[in-house]
PDB file of C-alpha atoms in Angstrom:
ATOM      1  CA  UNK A   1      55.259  45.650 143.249  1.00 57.00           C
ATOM      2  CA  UNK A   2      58.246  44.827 145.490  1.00 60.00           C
ATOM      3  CA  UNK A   3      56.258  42.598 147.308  1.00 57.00           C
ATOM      4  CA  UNK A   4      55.296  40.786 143.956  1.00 61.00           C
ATOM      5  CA  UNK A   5      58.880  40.429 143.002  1.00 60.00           C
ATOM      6  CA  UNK A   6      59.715  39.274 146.195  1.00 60.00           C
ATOM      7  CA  UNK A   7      57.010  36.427 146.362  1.00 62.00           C
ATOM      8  CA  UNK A   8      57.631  35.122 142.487  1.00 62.00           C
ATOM      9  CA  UNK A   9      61.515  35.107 143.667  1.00 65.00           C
ATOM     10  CA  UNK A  10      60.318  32.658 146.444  1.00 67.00           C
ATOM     11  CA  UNK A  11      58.300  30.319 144.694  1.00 72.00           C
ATOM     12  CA  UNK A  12      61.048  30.174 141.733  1.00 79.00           C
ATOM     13  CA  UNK A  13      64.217  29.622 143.583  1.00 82.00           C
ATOM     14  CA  UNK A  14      62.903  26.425 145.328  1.00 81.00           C
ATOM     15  CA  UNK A  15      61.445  25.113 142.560  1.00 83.00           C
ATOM     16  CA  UNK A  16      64.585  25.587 140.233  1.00 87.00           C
ATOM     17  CA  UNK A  17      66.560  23.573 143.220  1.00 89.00           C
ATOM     18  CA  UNK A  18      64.144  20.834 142.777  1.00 90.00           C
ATOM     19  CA  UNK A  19      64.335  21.040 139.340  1.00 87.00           C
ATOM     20  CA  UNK A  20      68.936  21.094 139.350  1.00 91.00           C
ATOM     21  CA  UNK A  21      68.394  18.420 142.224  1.00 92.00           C
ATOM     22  CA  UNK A  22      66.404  16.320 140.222  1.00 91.00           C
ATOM     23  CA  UNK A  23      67.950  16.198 137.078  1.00 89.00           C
ATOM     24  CA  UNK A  24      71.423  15.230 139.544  1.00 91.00           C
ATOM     25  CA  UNK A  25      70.100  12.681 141.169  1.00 92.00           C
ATOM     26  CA  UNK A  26      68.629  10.973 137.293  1.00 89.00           C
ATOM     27  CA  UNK A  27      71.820  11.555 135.924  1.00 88.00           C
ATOM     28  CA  UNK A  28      73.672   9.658 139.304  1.00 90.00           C
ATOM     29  CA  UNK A  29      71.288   6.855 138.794  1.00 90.00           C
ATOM     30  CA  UNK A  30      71.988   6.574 134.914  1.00 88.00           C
ATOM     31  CA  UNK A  31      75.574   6.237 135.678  1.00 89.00           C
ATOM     32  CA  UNK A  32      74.973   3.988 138.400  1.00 88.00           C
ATOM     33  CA  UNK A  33      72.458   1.755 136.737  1.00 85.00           C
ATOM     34  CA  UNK A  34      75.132   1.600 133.458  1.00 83.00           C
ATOM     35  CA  UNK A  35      78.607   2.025 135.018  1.00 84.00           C
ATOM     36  CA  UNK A  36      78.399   0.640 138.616  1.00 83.00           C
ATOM     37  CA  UNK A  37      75.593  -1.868 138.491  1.00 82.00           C
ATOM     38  CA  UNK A  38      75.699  -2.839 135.263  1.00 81.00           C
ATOM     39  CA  UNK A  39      72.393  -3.597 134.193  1.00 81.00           C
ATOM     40  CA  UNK A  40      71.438  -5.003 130.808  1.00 81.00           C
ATOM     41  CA  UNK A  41      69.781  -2.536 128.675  1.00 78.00           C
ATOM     42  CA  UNK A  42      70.795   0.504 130.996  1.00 79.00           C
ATOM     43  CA  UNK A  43      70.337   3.014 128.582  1.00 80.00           C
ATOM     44  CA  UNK A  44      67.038   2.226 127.580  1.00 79.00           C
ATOM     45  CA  UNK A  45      65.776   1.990 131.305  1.00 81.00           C
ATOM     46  CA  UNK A  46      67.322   5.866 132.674  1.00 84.00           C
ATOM     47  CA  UNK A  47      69.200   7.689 129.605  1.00 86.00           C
ATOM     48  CA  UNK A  48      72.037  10.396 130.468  1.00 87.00           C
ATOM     49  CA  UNK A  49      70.105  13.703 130.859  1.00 87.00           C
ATOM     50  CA  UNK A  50      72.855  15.208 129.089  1.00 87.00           C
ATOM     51  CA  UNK A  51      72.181  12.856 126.182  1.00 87.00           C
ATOM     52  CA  UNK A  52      68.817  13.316 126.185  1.00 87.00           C
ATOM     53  CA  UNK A  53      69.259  16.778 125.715  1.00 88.00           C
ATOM     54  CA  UNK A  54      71.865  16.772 123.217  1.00 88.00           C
ATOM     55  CA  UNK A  55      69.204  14.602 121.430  1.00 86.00           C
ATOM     56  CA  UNK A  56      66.541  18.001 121.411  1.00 85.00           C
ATOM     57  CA  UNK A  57      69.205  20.015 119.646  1.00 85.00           C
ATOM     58  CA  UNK A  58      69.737  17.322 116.867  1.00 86.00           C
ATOM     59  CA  UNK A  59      66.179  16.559 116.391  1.00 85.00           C
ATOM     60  CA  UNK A  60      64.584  19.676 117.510  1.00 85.00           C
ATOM     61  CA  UNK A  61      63.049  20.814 114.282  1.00 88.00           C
ATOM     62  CA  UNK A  62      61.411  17.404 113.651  1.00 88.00           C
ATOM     63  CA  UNK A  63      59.940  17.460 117.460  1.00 89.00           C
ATOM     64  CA  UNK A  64      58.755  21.061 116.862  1.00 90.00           C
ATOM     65  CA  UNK A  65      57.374  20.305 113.470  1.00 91.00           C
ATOM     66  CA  UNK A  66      55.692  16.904 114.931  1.00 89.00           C
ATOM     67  CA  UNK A  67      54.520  18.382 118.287  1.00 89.00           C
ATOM     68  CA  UNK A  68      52.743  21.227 116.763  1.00 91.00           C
ATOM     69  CA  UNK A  69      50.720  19.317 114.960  1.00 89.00           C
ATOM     70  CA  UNK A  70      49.748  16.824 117.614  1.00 90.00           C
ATOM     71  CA  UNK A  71      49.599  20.455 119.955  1.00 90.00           C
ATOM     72  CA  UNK A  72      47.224  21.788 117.141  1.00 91.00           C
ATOM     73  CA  UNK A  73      44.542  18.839 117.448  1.00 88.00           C
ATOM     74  CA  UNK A  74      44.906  18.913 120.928  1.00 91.00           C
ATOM     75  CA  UNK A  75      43.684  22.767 121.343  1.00 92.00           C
ATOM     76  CA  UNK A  76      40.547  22.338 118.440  1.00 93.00           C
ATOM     77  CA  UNK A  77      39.749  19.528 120.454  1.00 92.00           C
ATOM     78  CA  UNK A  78      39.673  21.071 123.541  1.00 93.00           C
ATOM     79  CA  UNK A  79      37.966  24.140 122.631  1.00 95.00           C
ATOM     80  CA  UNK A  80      34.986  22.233 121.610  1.00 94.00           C
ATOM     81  CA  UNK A  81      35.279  19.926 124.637  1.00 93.00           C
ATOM     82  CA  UNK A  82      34.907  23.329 126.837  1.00 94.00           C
ATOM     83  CA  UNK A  83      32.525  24.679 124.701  1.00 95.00           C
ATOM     84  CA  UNK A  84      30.415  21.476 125.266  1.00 93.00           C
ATOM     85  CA  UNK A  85      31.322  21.450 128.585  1.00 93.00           C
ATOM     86  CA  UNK A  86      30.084  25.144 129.411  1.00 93.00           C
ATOM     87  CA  UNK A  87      26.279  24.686 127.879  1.00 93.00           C
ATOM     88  CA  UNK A  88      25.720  21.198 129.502  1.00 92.00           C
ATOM     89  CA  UNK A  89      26.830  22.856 132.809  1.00 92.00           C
ATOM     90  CA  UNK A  90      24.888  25.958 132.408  1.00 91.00           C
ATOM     91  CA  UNK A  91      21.332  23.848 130.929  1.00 91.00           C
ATOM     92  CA  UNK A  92      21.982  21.287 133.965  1.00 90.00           C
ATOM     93  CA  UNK A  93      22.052  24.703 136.799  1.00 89.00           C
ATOM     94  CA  UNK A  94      19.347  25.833 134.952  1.00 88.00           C
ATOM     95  CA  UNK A  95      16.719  22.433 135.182  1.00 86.00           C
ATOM     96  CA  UNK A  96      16.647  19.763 137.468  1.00 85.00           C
ATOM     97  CA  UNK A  97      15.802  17.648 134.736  1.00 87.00           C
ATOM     98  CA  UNK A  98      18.330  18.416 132.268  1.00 85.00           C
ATOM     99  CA  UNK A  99      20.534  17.723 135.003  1.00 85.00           C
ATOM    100  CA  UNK A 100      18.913  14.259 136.147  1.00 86.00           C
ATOM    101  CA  UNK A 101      18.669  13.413 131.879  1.00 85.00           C
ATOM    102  CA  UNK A 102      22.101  14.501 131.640  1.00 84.00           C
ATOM    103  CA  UNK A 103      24.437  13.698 134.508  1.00 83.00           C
ATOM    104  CA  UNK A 104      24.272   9.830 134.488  1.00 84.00           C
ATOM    105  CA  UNK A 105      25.434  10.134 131.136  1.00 82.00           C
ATOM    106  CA  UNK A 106      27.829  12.496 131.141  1.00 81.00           C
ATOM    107  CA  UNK A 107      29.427  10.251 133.960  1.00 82.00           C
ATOM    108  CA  UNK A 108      28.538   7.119 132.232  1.00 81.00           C
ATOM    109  CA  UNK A 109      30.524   8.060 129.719  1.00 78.00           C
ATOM    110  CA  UNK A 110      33.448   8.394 131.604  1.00 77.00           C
ATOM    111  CA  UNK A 111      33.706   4.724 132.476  1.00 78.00           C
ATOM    112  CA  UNK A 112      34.262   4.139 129.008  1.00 79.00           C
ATOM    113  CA  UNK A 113      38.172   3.253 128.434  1.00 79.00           C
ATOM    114  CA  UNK A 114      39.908   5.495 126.277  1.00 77.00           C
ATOM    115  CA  UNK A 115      41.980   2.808 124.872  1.00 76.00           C
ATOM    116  CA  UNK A 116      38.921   1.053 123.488  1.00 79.00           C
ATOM    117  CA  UNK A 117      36.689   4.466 122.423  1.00 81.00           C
ATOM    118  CA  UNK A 118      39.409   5.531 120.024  1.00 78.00           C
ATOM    119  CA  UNK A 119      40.094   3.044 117.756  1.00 79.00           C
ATOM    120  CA  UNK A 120      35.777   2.695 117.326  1.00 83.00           C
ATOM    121  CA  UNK A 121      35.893   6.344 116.936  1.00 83.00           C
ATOM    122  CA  UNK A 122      38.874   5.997 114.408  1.00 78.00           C
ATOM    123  CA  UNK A 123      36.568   3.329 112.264  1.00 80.00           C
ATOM    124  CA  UNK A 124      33.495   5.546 112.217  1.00 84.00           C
ATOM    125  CA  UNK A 125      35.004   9.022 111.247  1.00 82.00           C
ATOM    126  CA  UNK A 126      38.130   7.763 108.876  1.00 79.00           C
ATOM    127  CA  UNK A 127      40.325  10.338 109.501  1.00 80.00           C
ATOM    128  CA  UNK A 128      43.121  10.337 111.855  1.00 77.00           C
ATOM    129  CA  UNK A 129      42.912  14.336 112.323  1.00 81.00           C
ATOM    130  CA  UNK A 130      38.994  14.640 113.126  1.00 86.00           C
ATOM    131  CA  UNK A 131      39.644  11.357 115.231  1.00 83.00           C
ATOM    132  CA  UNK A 132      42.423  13.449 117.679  1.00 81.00           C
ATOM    133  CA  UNK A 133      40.073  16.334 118.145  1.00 87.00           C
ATOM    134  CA  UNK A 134      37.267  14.192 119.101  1.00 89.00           C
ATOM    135  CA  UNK A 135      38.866  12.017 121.665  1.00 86.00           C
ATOM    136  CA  UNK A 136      40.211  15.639 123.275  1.00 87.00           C
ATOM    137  CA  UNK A 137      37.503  17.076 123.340  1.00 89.00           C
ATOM    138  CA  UNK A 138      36.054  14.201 124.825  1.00 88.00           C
ATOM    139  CA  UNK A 139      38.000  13.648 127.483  1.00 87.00           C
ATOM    140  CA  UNK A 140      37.477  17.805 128.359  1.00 89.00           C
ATOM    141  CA  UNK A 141      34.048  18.028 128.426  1.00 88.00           C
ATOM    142  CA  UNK A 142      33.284  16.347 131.757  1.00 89.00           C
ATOM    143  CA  UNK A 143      35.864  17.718 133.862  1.00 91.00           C
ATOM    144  CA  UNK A 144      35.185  21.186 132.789  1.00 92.00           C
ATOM    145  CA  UNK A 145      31.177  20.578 133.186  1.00 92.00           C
ATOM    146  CA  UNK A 146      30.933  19.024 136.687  1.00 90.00           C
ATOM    147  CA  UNK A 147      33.567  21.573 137.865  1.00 91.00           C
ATOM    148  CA  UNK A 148      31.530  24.595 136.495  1.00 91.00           C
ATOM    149  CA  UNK A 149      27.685  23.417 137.655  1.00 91.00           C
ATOM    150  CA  UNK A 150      29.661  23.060 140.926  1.00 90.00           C
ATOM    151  CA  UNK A 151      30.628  26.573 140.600  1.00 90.00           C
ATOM    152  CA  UNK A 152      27.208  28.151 139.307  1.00 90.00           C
ATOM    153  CA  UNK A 153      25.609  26.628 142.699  1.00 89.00           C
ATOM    154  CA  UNK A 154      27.950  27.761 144.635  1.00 87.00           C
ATOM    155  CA  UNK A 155      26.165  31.588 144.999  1.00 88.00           C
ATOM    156  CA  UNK A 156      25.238  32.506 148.400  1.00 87.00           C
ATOM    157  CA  UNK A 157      21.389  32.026 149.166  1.00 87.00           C
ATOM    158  CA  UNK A 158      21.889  36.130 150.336  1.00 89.00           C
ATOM    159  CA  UNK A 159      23.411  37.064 147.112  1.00 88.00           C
ATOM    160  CA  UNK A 160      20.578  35.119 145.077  1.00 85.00           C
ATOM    161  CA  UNK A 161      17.867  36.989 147.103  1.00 87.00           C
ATOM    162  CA  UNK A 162      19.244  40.348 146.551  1.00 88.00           C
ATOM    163  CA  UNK A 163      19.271  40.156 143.070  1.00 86.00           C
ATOM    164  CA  UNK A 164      15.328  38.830 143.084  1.00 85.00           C
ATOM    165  CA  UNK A 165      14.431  40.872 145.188  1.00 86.00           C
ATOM    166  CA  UNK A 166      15.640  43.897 142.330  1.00 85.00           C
ATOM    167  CA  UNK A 167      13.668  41.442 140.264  1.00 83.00           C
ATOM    168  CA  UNK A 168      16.429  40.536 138.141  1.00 83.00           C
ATOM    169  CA  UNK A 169      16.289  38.650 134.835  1.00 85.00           C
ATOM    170  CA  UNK A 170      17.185  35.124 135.039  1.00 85.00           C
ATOM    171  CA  UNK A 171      19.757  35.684 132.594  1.00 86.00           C
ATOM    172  CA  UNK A 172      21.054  39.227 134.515  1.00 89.00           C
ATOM    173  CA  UNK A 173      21.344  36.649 137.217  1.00 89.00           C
ATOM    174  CA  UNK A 174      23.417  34.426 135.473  1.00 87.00           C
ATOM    175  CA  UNK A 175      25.611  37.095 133.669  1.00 88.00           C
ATOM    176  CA  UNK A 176      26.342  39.416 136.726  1.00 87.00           C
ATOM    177  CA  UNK A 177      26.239  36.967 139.836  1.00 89.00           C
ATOM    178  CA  UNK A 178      26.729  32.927 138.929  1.00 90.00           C
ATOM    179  CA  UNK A 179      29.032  33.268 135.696  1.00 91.00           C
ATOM    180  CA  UNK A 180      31.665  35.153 137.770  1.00 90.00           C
ATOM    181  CA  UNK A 181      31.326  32.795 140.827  1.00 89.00           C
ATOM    182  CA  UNK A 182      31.522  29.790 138.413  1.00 91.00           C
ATOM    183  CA  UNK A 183      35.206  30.978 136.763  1.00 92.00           C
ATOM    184  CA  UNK A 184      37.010  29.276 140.091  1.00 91.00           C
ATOM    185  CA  UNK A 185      35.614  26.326 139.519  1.00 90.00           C
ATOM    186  CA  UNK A 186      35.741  26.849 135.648  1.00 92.00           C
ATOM    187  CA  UNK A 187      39.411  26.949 135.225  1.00 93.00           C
ATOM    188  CA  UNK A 188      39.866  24.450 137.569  1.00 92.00           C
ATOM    189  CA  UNK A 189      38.399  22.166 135.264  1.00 92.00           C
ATOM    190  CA  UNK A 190      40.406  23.828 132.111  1.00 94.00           C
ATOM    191  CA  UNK A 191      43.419  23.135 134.286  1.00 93.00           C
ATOM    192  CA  UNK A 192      42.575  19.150 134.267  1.00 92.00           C
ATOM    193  CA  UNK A 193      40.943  18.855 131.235  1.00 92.00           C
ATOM    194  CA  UNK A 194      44.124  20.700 129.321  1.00 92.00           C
ATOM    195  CA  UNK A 195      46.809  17.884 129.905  1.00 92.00           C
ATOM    196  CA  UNK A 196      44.348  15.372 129.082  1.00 90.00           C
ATOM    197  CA  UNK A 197      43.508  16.601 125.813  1.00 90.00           C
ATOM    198  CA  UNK A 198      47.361  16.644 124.671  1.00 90.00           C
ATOM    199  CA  UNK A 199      47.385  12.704 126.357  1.00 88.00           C
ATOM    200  CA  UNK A 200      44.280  11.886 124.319  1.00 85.00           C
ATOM    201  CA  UNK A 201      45.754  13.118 121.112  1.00 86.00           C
ATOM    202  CA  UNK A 202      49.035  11.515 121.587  1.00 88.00           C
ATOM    203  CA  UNK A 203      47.284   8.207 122.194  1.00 84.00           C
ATOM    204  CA  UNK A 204      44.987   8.235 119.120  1.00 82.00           C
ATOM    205  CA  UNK A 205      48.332   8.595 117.268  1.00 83.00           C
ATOM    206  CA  UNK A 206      50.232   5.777 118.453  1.00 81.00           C
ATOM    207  CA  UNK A 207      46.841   4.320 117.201  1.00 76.00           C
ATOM    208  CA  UNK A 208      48.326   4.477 113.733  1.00 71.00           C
ATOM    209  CA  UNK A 209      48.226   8.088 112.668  1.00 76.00           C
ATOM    210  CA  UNK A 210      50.423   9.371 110.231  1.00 82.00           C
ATOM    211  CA  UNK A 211      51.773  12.963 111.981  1.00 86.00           C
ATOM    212  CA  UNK A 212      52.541  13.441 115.363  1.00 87.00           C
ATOM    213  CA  UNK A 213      54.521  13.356 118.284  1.00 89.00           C
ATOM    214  CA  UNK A 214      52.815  10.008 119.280  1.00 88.00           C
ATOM    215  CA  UNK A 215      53.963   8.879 115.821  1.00 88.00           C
ATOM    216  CA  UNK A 216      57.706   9.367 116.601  1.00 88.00           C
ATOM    217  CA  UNK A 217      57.140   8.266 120.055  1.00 87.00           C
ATOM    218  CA  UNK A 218      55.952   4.805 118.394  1.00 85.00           C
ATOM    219  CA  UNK A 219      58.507   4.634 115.743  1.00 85.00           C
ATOM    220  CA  UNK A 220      61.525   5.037 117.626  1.00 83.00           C
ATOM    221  CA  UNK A 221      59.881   2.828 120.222  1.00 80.00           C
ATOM    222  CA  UNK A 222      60.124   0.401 117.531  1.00 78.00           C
ATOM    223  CA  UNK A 223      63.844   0.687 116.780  1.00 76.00           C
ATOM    224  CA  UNK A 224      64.735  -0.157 120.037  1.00 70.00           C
ATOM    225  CA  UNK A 225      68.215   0.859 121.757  1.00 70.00           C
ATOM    226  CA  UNK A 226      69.564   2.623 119.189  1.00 71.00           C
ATOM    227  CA  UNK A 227      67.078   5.286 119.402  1.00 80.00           C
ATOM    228  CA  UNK A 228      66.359   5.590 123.195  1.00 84.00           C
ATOM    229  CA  UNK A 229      67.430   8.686 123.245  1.00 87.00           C
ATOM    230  CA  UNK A 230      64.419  10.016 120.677  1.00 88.00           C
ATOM    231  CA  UNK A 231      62.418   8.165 122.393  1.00 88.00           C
ATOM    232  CA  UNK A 232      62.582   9.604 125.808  1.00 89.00           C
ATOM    233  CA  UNK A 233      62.881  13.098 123.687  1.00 90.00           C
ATOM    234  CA  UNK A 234      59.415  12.296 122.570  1.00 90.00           C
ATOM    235  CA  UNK A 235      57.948  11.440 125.801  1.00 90.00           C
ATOM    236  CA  UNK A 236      59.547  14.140 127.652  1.00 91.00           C
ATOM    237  CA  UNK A 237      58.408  16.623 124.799  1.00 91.00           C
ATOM    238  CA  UNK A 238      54.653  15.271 125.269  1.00 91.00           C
ATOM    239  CA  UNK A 239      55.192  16.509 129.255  1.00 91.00           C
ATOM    240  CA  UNK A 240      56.594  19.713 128.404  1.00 92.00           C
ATOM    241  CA  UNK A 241      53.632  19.991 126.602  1.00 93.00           C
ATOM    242  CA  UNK A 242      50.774  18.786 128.515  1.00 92.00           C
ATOM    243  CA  UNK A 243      52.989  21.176 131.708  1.00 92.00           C
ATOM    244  CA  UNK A 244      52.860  24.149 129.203  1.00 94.00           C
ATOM    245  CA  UNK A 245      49.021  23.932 128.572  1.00 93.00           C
ATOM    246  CA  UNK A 246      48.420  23.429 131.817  1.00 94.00           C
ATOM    247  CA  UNK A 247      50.580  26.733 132.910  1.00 93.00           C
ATOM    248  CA  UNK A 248      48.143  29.253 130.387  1.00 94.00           C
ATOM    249  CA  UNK A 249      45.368  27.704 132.031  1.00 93.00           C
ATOM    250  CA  UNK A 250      46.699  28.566 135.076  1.00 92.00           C
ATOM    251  CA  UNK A 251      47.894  32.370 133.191  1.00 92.00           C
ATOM    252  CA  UNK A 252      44.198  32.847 131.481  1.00 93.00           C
ATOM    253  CA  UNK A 253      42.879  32.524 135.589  1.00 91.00           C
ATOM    254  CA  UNK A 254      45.031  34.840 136.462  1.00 89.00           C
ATOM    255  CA  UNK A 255      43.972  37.685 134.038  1.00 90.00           C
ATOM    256  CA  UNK A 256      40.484  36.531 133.818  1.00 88.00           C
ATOM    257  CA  UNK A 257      39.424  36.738 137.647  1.00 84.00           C
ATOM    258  CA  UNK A 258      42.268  38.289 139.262  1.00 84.00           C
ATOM    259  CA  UNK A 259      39.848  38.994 142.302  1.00 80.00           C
ATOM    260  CA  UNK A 260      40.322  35.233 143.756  1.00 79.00           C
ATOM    261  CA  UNK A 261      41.971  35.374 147.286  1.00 75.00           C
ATOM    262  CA  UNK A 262      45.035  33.602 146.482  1.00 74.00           C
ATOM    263  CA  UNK A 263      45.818  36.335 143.100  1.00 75.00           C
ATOM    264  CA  UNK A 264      45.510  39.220 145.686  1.00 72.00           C
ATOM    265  CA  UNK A 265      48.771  41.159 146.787  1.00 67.00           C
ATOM    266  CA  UNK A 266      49.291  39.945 150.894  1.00 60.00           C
ATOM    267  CA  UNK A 267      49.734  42.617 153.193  1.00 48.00           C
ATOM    268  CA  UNK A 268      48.263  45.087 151.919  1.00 47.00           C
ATOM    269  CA  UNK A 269      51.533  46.205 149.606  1.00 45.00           C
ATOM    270  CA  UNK A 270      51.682  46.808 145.944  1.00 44.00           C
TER     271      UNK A 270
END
């Protein structure tokens, strides 16, 4: 336990210097960039941190109203996009020609632009909600299926014969031998594919929608100068919340396969 302490003590002091340095050196520029240099527009280039922030407290409950809804869409929409994910993956490790129908597909669809697939989704569905949760779970459904087949195949040979040779089920197979040695490679596509949803929801709403934190991102956008401050709110808020989704990813890992090398105590102390 000591050792645990220690080692989350490590990782969070550095980072919070980062974090004190960074915000230091964006404030120095900001003054720099306004007071020193005297660039047109200064404001609207590098804000005052402190400003910024003052600018949560005053408009906090309309960014929390705003950002749970465009969080909401984001998490249907990624739940089906892992869901989707999951079967193709397991159907492609279980035929070679599910995988050869499937894969150039899956990836073809990739190289379709985002910018251009929403709006055509937007005109076929009609409805700015069902629009976000399809373009999420769209853009979640590939990383999370190439990053699990990877992980189903990656059983040893040795561990594969063992269980045949107790003549074990396909599916007992599956269940007690590639379904745990997929969940690395599993959450590592959650942990990509989580961010992205949040991105793809925000951009369907600067697409027009009506709620959203895309929606005040746009509209203060709009109004120029005099609301730089919400704006960079906004955009900062849309980080905060593509960081937090990535962080339970990372959380749900922990407590779902806390066997992985790099979750195990070092040294041998608890």
């Amino acid at each position: 336990m000591r050792f645990q302490v220690l080692s989350i003590r490590g990782r969070l002091v550095p980072l919070v210097v980062w974090f004190v340095a960074l915000l230091a050196l964006w404030e120095g520029l900001s003054w720099f960039l306004l007071d020193v240099a005297r660039v047109p527009l200064a404001q609207s280039k590098l804000p005052f941190v402190h400003k910024v922030a003052a600018s949560f407290f005053t408009y906090g409950s309309t960014l929390l109203k705003e950002g749970g809804v465009t969080l909401g869409n984001a998490s249907l929409g990624f739940l089906l996009g892992a869901a989707a994910g999951v079967l193709l993956a397991v159907l492609m490790s279980l035929s070679v020609w599910m995988e050869r129908l499937a894969f150039p597909y899956a990836v073809a669809s990739q190289m379709i632009p985002i910018l251009g697939l929403a709006p055509i989704i937007y005109g076929i569905v009609r409805d700015e909600q069902v629009s976000r949760i399809l373009i999420s779970g769209y853009i979640t459904f590939f990383p999370v299926a190439l990053n699990m087949l990877r992980g189903l195949r990656s059983v040893s040979p040795s561990s594969l014969e063992l269980m045949q040779s107790y003549a074990a089920g396909t599916w007992t197979i599956y269940w007690k031998l590639r379904l745990p040695a997929s969940l690395p490679g599993l959450f590592g596509g959650l942990k990509i594919a989580a961010p992205l949803a949040v991105t793809g929801a925000i951009l369907v709403e600067l697409m027009g929608a009506q709620r959203g934190i895309g929606v005040l991102m746009l509209r203060n956008l709009y109004y120029g100068p005099s609301h730089t401050y919400m704006f960079w709110s906004t955009v900062i808020a849309g980080a905060v919340m593509g960081i937090a989704s990535f962080l339970l990813m990372s959380l749900l890992e922990r407590l779902v396969s806390p066997w992985q090398p790099e979750f195990r105590p070092k040294g041998g102390v608890d």
